[in-house]
Coordinates of C-alpha atoms and ligand atoms in Angstrom, one line a residue:
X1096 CA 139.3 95.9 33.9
X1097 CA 141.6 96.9 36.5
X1098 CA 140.4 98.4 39.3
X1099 CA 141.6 101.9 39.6
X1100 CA 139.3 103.2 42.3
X1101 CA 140.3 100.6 44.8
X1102 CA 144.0 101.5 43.8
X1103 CA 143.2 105.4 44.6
X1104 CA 141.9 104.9 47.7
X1105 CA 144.5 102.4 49.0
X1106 CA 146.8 105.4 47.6
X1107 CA 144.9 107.9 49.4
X1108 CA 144.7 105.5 52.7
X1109 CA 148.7 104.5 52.7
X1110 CA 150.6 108.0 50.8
X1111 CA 148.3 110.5 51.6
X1112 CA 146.0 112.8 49.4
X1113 CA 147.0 115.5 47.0
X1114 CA 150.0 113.3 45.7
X1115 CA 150.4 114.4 42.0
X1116 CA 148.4 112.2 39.1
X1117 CA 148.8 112.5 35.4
X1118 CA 145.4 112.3 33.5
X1119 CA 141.6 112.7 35.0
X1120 CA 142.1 109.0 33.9
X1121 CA 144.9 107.6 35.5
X1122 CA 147.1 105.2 33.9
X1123 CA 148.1 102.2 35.9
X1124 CA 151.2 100.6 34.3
X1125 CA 152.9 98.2 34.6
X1126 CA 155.4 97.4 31.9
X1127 CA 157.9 99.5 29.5
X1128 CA 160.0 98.5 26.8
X1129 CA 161.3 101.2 24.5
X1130 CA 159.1 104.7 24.0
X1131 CA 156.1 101.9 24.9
X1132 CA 154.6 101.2 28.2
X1133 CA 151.6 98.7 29.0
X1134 CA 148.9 99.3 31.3
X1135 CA 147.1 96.6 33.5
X1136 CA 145.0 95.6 31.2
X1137 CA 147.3 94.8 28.4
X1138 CA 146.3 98.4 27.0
X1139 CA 149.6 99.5 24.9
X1140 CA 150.5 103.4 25.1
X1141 CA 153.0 105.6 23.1
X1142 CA 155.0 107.3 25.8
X1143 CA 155.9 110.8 24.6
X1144 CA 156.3 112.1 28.0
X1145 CA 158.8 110.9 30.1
X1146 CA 162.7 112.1 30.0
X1147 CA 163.5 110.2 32.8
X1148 CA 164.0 106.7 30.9
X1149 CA 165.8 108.6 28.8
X1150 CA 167.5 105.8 26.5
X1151 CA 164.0 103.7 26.4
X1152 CA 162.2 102.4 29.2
X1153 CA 163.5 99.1 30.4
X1154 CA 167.1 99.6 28.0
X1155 CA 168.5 96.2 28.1
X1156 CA 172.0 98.0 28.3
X1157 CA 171.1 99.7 32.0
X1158 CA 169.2 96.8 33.3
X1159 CA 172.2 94.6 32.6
X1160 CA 174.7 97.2 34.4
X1161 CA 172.7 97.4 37.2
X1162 CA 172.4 94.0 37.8
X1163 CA 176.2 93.1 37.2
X1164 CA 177.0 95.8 39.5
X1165 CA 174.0 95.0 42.4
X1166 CA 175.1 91.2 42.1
X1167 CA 179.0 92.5 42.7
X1168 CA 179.1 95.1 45.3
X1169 CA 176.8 98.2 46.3
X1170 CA 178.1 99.9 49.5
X1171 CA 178.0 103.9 50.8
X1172 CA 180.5 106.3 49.2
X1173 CA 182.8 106.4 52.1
X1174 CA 185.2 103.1 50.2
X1175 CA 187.3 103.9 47.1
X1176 CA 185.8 102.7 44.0
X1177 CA 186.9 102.9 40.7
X1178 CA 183.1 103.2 39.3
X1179 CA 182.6 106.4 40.1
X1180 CA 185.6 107.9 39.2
X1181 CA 185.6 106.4 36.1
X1182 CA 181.8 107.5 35.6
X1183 CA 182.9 111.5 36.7
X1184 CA 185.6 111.2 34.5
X1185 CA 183.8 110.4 31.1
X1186 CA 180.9 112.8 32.3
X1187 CA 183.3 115.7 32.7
X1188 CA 184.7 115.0 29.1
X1189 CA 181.1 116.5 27.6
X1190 CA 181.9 120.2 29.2
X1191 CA 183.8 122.8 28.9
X1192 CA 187.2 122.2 30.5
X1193 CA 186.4 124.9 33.4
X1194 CA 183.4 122.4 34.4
X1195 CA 185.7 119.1 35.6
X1196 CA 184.7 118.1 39.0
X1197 CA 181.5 116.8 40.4
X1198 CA 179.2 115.7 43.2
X1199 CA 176.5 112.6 42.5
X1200 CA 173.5 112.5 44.4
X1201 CA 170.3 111.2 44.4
X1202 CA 168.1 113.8 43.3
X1203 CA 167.4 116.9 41.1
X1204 CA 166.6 118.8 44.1
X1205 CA 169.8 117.7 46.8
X1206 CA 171.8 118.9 43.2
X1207 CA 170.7 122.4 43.3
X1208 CA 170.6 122.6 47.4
X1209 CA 174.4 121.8 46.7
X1210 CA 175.0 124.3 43.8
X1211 CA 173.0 127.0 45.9
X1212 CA 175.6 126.2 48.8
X1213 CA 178.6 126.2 46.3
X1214 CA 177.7 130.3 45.2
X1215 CA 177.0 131.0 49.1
X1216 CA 180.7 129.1 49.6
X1217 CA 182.8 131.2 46.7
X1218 CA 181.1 134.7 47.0
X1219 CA 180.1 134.5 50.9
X1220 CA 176.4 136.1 49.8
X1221 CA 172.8 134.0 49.8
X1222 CA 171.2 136.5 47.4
X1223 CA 169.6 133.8 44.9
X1224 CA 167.7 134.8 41.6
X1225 CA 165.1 132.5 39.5
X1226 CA 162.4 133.1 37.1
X1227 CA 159.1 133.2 38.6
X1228 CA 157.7 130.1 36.9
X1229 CA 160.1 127.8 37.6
X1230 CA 160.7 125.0 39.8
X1231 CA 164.0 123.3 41.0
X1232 CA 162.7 120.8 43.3
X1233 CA 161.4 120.1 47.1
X1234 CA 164.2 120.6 49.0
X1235 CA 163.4 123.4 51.7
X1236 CA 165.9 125.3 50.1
X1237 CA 164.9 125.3 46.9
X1238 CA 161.4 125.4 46.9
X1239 CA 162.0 128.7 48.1
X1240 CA 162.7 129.5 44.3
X1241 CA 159.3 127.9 43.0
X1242 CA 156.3 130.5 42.9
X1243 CA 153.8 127.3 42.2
X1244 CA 153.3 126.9 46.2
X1245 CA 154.8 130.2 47.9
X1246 CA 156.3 129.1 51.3
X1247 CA 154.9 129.2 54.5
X1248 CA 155.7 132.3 55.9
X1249 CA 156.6 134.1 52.1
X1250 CA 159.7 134.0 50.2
X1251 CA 162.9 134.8 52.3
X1252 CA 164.5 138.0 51.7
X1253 CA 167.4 136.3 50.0
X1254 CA 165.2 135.5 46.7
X1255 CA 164.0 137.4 44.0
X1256 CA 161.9 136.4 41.0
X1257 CA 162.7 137.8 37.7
X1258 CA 159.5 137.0 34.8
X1259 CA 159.9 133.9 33.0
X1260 CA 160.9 134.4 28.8
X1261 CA 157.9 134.1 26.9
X1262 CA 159.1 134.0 23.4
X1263 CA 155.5 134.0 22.2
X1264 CA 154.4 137.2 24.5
X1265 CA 157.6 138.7 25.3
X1266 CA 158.3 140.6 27.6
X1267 CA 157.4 144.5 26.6
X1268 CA 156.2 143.2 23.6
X1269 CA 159.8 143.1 22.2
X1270 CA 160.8 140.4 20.1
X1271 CA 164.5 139.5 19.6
X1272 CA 167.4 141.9 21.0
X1273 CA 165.1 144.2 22.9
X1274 CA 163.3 140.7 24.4
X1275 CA 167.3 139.5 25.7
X1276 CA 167.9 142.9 26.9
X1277 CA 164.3 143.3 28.6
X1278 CA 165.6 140.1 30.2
X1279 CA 168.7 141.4 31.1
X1280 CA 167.7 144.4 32.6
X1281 CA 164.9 142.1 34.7
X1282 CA 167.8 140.4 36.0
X1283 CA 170.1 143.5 36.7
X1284 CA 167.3 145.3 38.8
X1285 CA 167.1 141.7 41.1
X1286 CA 170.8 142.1 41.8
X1287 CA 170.7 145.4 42.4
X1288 CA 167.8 145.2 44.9
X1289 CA 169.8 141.9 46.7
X1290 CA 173.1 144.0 46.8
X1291 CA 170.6 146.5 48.6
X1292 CA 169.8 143.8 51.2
X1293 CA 171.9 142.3 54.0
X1294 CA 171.8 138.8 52.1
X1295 CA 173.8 140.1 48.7
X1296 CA 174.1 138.5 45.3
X1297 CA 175.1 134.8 45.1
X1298 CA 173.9 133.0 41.9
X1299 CA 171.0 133.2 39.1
X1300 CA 170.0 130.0 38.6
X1301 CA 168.5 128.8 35.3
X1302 CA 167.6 125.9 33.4
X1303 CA 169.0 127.2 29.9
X1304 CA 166.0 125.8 28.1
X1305 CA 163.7 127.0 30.7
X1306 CA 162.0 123.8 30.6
X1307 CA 159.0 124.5 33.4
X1308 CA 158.6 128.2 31.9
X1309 CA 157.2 126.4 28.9
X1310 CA 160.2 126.4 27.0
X1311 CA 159.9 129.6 25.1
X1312 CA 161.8 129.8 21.1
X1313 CA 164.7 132.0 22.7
X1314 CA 166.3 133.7 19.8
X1315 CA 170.8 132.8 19.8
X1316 CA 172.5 134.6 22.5
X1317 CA 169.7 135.4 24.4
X1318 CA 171.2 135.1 27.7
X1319 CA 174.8 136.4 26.6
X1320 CA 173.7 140.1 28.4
X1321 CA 172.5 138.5 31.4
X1322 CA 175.7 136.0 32.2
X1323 CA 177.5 139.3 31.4
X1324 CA 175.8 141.2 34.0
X1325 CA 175.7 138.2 36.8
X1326 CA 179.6 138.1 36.2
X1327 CA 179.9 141.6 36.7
X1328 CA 178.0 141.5 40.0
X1329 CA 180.5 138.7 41.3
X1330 CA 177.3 136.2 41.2
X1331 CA 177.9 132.8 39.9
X1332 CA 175.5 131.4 37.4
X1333 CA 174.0 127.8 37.9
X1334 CA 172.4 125.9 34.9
X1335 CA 169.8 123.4 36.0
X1336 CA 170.0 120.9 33.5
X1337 CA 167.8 118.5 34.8
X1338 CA 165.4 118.5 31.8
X1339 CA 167.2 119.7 29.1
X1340 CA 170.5 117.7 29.6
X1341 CA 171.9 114.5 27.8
X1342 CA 171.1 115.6 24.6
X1343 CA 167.4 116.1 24.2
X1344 CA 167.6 119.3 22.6
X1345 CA 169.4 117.6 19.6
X1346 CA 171.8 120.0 19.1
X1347 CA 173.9 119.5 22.0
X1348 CA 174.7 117.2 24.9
X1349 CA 174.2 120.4 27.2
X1350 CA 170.9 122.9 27.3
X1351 CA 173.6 125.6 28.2
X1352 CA 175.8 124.6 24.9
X1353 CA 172.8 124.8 23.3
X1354 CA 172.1 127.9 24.7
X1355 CA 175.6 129.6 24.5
X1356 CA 177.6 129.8 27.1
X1357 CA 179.6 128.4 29.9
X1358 CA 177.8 128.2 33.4
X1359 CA 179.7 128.1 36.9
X1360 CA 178.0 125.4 38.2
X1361 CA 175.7 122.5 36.3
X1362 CA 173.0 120.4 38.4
X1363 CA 171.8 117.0 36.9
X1364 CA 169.1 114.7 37.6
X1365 CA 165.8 113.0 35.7
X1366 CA 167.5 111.4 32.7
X1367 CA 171.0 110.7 34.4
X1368 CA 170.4 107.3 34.9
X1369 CA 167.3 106.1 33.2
X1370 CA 164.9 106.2 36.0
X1371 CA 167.5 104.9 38.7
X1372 CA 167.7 107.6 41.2
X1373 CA 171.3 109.3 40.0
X1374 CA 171.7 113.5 40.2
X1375 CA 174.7 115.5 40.0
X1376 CA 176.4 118.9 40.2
X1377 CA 179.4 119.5 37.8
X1378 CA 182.0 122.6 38.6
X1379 CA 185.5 123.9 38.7
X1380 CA 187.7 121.8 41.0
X1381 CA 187.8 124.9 43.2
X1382 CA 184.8 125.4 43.4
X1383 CA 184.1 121.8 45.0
X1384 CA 187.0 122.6 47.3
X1385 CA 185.5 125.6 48.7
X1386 CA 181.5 124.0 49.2
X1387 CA 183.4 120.6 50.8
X1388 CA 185.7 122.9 53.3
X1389 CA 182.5 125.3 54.0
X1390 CA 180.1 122.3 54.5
X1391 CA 181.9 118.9 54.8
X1392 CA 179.3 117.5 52.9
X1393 CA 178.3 113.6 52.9
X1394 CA 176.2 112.1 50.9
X1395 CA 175.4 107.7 52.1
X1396 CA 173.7 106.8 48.2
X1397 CA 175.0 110.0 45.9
X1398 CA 177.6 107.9 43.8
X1399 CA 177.3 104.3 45.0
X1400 CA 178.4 101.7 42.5
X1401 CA 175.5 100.5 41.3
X1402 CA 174.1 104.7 40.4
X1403 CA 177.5 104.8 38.8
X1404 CA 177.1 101.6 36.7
X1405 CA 173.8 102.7 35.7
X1406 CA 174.5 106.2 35.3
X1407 CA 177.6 105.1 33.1
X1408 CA 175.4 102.6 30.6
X1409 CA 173.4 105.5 29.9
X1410 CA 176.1 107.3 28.6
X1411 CA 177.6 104.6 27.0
X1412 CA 174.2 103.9 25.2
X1413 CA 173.7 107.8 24.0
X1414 CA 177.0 107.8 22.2
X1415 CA 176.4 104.3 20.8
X1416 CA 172.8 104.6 19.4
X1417 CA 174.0 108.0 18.4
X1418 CA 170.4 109.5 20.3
X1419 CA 171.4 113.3 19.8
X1420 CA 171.4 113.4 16.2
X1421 CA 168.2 110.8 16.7
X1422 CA 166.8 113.5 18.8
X1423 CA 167.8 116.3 16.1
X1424 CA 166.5 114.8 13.1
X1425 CA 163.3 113.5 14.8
X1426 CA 162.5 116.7 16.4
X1427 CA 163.3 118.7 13.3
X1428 CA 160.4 116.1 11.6
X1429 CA 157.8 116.6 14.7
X1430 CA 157.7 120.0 14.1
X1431 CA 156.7 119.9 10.2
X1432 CA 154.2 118.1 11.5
X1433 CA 152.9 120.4 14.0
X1434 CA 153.2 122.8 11.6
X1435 CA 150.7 121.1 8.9
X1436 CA 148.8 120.7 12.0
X1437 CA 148.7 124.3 12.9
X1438 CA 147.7 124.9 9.2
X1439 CA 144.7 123.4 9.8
X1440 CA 143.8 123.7 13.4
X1441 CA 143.5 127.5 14.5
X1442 CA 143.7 126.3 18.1
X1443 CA 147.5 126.1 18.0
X1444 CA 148.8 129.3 18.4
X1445 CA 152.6 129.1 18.2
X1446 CA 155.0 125.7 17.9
X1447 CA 158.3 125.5 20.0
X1448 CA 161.0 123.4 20.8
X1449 CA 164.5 121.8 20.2
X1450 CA 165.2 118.1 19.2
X1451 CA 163.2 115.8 21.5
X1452 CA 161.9 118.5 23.8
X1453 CA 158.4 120.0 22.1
X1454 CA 155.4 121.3 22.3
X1455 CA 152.3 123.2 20.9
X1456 CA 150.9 126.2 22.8
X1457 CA 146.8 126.2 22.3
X1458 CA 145.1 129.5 22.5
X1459 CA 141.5 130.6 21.9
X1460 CA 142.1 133.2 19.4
X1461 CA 145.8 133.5 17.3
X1462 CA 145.0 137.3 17.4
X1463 CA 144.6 138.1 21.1
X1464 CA 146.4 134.9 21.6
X1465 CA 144.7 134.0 24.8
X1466 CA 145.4 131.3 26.6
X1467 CA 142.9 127.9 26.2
X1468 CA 144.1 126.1 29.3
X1469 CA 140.5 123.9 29.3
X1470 CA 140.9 123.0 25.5
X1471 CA 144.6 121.7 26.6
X1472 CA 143.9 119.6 29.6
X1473 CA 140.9 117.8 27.1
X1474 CA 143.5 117.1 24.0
X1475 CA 146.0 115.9 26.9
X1476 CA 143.5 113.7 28.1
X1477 CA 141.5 112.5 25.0
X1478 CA 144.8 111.6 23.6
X1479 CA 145.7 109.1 26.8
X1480 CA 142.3 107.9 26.0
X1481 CA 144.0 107.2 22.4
X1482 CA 146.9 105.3 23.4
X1483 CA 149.1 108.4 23.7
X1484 CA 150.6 110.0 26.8
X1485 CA 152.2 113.8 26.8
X1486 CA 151.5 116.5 29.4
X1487 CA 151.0 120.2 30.0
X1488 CA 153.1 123.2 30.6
X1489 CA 153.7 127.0 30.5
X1490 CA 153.2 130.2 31.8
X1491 CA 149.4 129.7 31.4
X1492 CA 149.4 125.8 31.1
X1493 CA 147.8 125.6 28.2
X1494 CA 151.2 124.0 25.9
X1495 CA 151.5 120.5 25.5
X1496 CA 155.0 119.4 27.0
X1497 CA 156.3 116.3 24.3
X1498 CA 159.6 115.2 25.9
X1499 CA 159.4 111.1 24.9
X1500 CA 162.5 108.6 25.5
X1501 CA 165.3 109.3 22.8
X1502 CA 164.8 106.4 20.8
X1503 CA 161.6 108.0 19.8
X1504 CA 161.5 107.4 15.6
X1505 CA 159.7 109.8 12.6
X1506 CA 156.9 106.8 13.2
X1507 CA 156.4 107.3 16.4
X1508 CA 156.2 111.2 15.3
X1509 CA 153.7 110.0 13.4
X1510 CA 151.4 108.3 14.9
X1511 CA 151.7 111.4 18.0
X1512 CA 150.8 113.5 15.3
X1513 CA 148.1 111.8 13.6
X1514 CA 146.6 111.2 17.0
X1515 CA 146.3 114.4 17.4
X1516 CA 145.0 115.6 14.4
X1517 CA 142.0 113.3 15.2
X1518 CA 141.5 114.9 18.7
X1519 CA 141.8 118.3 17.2
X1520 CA 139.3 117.8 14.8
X1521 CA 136.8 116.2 17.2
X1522 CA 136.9 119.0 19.6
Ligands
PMP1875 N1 165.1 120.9 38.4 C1 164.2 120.9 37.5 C2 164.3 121.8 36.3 C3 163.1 120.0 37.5 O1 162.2 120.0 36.5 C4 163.1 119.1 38.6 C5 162.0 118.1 38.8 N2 160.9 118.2 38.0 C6 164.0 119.2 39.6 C7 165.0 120.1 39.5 C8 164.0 118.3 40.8 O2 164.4 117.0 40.6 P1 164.1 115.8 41.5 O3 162.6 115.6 41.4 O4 164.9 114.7 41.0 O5 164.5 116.2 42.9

């Protein structure tokens, strides 16, 4: 057996404590291939978890790009190179014409510090409006939109929280319609109260799938009143696609497609380029014009040859192994299974998701439908004891988050399922 306390405490000794670990368990890997990945022991696990190798851990595909391009050239972004015009250019293609510039960076989070710059650029405001279960990553910009860990000192006065979509408590108790215009009107009272303050409106930023909300069932045109009201305010509206883009929700390349409409501004990250660190903000031409002459902004990695290679074979590989309708018809199957599952085990209250982006949300009674948080952090774990890794999510953390690498078949589906059938009925 390896040993994992000696690894924790050299952890603890060289990175510092409180650094984030899946599992009261935790897995020490060290091999993927696939939707697999292979611990130090040899132990073999089902990864149903992680977006970030998004065309299968390991895909021979990326690996060769990145080592063509690593054993070629790899400078800073201040030399022309064909790479990353050529990456930008076949990226752009998959949006709506109005979206046909972008930035590369290296993150989720330096994405959306750009796209927050971009609104403050074109409207001259710093307003900024998320929902308040969100998160859109560490820089100190924008973990001033995540309620998780409030910042020192408070929020500034340029933020305002609107509540996360819960499409299986809405908001007011509405469902449908009245749930999109409870949202709506959420969102109208934030802008409102920003236009109040010194700061004004500047942006609502989103992920269109919500993804760290839990990723409620929204019903079609959810969000059509609220872009309607943040274009009506002057605001821009950013879509943080870090988790839903690249065709997870099987229906479209784009959470925001998938959603309905057409944002200002797009940020990119996790899956971008299969665990090499590649993010990205997509907008209008002009609207890159106006952040570059307001900010001059630089960037040494964001867009480097060997980021653009790999970013490039994961596109490449998405069209070629045709992973959205994998993701579509695979998801669709996952969730006939959950549902047989739900038929049998009271514990799971509702079933959500789109295409390789699921989950089941576990409550203590269907009636009252409270929340069983403990009950979810033991399936989540007794199932890494079974070979099989997924996490936790939502509003009251008690939904299993299912988001595996897109090559993810019916029998993988089915041995995730059966899996946890077996944990569900050992509870
Ligand atoms: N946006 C969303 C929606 C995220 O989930 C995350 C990371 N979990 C980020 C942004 C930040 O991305 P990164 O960790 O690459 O900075």
């Amino acid at each position: 057996m390896a040993d994992n306390a000696a690894l924790l405490a050299r952890r603890d000794r060289l990175l510092g404590r409180n650094m984030s670990l899946f599992y009261q368990d935790p897995v020490h890997l060290v091999r993927g291939e696939g939707v697999w990945l292979w611990d130090a022991d040899g132990r073999r696990y089902l990864d149903c978890y992680n977006n970030v190798p998004h065309v299968g851990h390991c895909h021979p595909r990326v690996v060769e790009a990145i080592t063509r391009q690593a054993s070629t050239l790899n400078t800073h972004t201040r030399y022309l190179h064909e790479g990353i015009l050529d990456y930008v250019e076949r990226l752009t293609a998959t949006f709506d014409a109005s979206l046909n510039a972008a930035i590369l960076t290296c993150t989720g989070s330096e994405a959306n510090d750009i796209a927050l710059r971009m609104a403050q650029a074109m409207t001259g405001k710093t307003g900024v409006i998320a929902t308040d279960h969100t998160y859109h990553g560490n820089t100190a910009a924008v973990s001033q939109l995540s309620t998780r860990m409030p910042p020192v000192g408070g929020f500034g006065g340029h933020v305002r929280h609107v509540p996360a979509p819960d499409s299986y408590r809405p908001l007011g108790g509405a469902a449908g319609e009245a749930f999109a215009a409870a949202f709506a009107a959420k969102v109208e009272e934030a802008i409102a109260s920003l236009e109040e303050s010194p700061h004004g409106f500047s942006a609502l930023i989103i992920d269109p799938f919500f993804a760290n909300e839990g990723f409620p069932d929204l019903p079609a045109g959810f969000l059509d009143k609220t872009v309607a009201a943040v274009r009506k305010a002057g605001g821009l509206i950013i879509a943080d696609e870090v988790q839903p883009g690249f065709g997870r929700t099987g229906t479209h390349m784009w959470g925001h497609q998938h959603a309905g409409f057409v944002p200002d501004i797009v940020t990119l990250g996790k899956p971008m380029a299969n665990g090499h660190p590649v993010g990205g903000v997509v907008a209008n031409l002009d609207t890159l014009n106006g952040f570059r002459k307001a900010f001059r902004y630089f960037n040494t990695f964001g867009g480097n040859p060997v980021s653009c290679a790999a970013a490039m074979a994961v596109l490449e590989v998405i069209e070629e192994e045709q992973l959205i309708e994998n993701a579509r018809v695979v998801g669709a199957y996952a969730r006939a299974g959950f549902e047989r599952l739900a038929a049998k085990h009271a514990l799971i209250g509702d079933i959500r998701g789109s295409g390789l982006f699921m989950g089941t949300e576990f409550v203590a009674d269907r009636k009252s439908k409270e929340p069983a948080p403990e009950q979810a952090t033991r399936i989540v774990n007794a199932m890494r004891e079974r070979g099989v890794l997924m996490g936790k999510i939502g509003v009251h953390q008690c939904s299993t988050k299912i988001r595996p690498p897109m090559p993810f078949s019916q029998a993988h589906a089915d041995l995730m399922l059966s899996t946890l059938d077996d944990v569900l009925s050992g509870l």
